[in-house]
mmCIF file of C-alpha atoms in Angstrom:
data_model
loop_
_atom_site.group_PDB
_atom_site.id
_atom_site.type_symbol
_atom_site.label_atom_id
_atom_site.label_comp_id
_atom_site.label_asym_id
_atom_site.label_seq_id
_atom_site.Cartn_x
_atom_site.Cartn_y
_atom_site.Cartn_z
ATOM 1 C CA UNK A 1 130.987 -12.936 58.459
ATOM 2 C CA UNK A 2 133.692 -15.107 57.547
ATOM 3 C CA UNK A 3 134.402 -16.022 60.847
ATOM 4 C CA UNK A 4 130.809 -16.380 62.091
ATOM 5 C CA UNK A 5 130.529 -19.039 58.980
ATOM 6 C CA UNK A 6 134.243 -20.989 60.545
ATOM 7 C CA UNK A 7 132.606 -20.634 63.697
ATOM 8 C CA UNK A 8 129.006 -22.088 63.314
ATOM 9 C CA UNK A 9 130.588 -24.942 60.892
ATOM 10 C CA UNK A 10 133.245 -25.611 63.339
ATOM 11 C CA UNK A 11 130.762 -26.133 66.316
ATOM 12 C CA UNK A 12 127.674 -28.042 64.184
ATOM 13 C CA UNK A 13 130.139 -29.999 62.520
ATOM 14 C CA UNK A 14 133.801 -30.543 63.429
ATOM 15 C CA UNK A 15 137.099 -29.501 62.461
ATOM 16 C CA UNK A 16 136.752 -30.584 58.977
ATOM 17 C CA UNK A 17 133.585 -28.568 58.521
ATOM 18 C CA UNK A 18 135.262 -25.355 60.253
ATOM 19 C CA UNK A 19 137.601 -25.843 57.850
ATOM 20 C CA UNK A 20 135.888 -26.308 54.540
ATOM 21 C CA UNK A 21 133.962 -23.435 55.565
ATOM 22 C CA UNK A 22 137.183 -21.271 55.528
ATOM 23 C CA UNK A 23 138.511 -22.477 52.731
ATOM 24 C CA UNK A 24 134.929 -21.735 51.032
ATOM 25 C CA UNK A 25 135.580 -18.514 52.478
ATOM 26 C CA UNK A 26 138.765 -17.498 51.485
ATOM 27 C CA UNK A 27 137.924 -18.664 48.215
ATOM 28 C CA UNK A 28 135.952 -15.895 47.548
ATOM 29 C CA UNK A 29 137.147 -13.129 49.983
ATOM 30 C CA UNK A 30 140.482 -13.219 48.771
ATOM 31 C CA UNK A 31 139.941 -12.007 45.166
ATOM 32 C CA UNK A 32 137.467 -9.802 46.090
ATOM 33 C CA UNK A 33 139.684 -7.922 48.445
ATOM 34 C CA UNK A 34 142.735 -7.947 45.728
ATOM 35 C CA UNK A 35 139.926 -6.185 43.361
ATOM 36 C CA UNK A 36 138.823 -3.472 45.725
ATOM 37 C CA UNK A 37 142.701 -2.614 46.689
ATOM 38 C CA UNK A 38 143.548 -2.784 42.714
ATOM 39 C CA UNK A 39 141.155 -0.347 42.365
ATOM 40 C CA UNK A 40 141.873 1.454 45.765
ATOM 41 C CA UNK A 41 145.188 2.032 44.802
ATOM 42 C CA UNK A 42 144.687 3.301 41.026
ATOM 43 C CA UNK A 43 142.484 5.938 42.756
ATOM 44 C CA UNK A 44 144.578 6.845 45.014
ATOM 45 C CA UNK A 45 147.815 7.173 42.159
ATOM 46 C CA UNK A 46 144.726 9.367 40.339
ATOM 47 C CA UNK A 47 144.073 6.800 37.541
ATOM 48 C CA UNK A 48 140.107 6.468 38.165
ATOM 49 C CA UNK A 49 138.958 3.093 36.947
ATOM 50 C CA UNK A 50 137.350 3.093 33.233
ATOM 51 C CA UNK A 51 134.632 0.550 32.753
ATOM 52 C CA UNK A 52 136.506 -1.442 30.815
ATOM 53 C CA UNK A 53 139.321 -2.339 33.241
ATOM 54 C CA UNK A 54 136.390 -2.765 35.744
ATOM 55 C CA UNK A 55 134.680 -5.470 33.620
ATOM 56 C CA UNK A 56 138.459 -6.992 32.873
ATOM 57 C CA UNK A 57 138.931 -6.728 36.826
ATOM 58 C CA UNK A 58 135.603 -8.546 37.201
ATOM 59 C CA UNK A 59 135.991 -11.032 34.960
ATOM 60 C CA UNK A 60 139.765 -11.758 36.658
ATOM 61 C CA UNK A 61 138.122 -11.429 39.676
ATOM 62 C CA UNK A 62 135.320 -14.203 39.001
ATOM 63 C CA UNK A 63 137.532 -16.899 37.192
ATOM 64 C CA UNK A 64 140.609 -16.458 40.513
ATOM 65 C CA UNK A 65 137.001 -17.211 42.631
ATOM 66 C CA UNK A 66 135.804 -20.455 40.451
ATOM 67 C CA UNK A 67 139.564 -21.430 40.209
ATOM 68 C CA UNK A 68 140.096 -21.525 43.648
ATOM 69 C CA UNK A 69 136.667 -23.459 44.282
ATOM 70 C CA UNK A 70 138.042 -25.930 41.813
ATOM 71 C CA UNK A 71 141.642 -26.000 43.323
ATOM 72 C CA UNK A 72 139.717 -26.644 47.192
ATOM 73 C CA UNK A 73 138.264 -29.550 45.618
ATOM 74 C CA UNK A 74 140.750 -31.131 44.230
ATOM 75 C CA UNK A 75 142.965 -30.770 47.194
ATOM 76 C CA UNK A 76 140.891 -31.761 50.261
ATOM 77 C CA UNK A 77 138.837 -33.932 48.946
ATOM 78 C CA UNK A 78 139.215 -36.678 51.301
ATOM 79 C CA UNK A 79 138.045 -34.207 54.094
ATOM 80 C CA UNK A 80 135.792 -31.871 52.647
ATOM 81 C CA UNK A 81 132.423 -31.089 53.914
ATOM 82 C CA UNK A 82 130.189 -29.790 50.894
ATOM 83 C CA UNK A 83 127.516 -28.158 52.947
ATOM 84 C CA UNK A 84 130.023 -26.170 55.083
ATOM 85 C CA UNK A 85 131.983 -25.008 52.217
ATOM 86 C CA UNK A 86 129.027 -23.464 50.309
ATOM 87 C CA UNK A 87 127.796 -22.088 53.774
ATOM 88 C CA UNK A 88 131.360 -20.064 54.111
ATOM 89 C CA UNK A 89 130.984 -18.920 50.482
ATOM 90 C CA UNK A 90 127.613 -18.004 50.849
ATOM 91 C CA UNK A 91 128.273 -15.787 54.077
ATOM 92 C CA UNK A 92 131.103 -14.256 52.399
ATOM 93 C CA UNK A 93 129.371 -13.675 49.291
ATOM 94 C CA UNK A 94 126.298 -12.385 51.376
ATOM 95 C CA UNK A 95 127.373 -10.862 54.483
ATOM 96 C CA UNK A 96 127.611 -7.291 53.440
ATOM 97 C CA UNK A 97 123.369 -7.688 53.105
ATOM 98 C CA UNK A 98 123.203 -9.336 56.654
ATOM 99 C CA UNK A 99 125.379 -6.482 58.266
ATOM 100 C CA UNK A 100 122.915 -3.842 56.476
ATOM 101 C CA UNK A 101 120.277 -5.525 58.211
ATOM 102 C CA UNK A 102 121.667 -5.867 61.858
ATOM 103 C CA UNK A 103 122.891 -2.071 61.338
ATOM 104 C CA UNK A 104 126.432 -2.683 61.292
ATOM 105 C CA UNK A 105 127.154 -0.800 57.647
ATOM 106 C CA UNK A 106 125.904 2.920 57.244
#
């Protein structure tokens, strides 16, 4: 979905918006996917997660997300494209309910 989000940006709106987009993206995939292989990896080494380390994951999961948002910002400021940024978070953030719908997840 990521990629469908550089895409569309990219060919409404320019380079700039393909990029925001991605960096909206990233912003969000990137922590989430550290917090599924965190807890991939303690089940696989047979340490199941307790709810507490899941809530302390999510929580260090969430602030990595609104830090990185903030750290977009402040860097490409000059160049960003508001709309296309929250359009790449929002598919990221989103897309596992799209794919449901169009069949694409069990």
């Amino acid at each position: 979905m990521m990629l469908v989000a550089v895409v569309v940006s990219w060919g409404v709106a320019g380079v700039e918006a393909g990029a925001s987009a991605l960096l909206g993206a990233l912003s969000c995939f990137v922590p989430n996917a550290l917090f599924a292989a965190r807890l991939l990896l303690g089940m696989v080494a047979g340490r199941p997660a307790s709810p507490g380390r899941f809530l302390v994951g999510e929580l260090v999961k969430l602030l990595a997300s609104v830090a990185l948002l903030v750290l977009v910002v402040y860097v490409a400021q000059a160049w960003l494209v508001w709309p296309a940024l929250l359009f790449g978070l929002l598919m990221v953030l989103k897309g596992y309910v799209l794919l449901l719908m169009f069949g694409r997840l069990p």
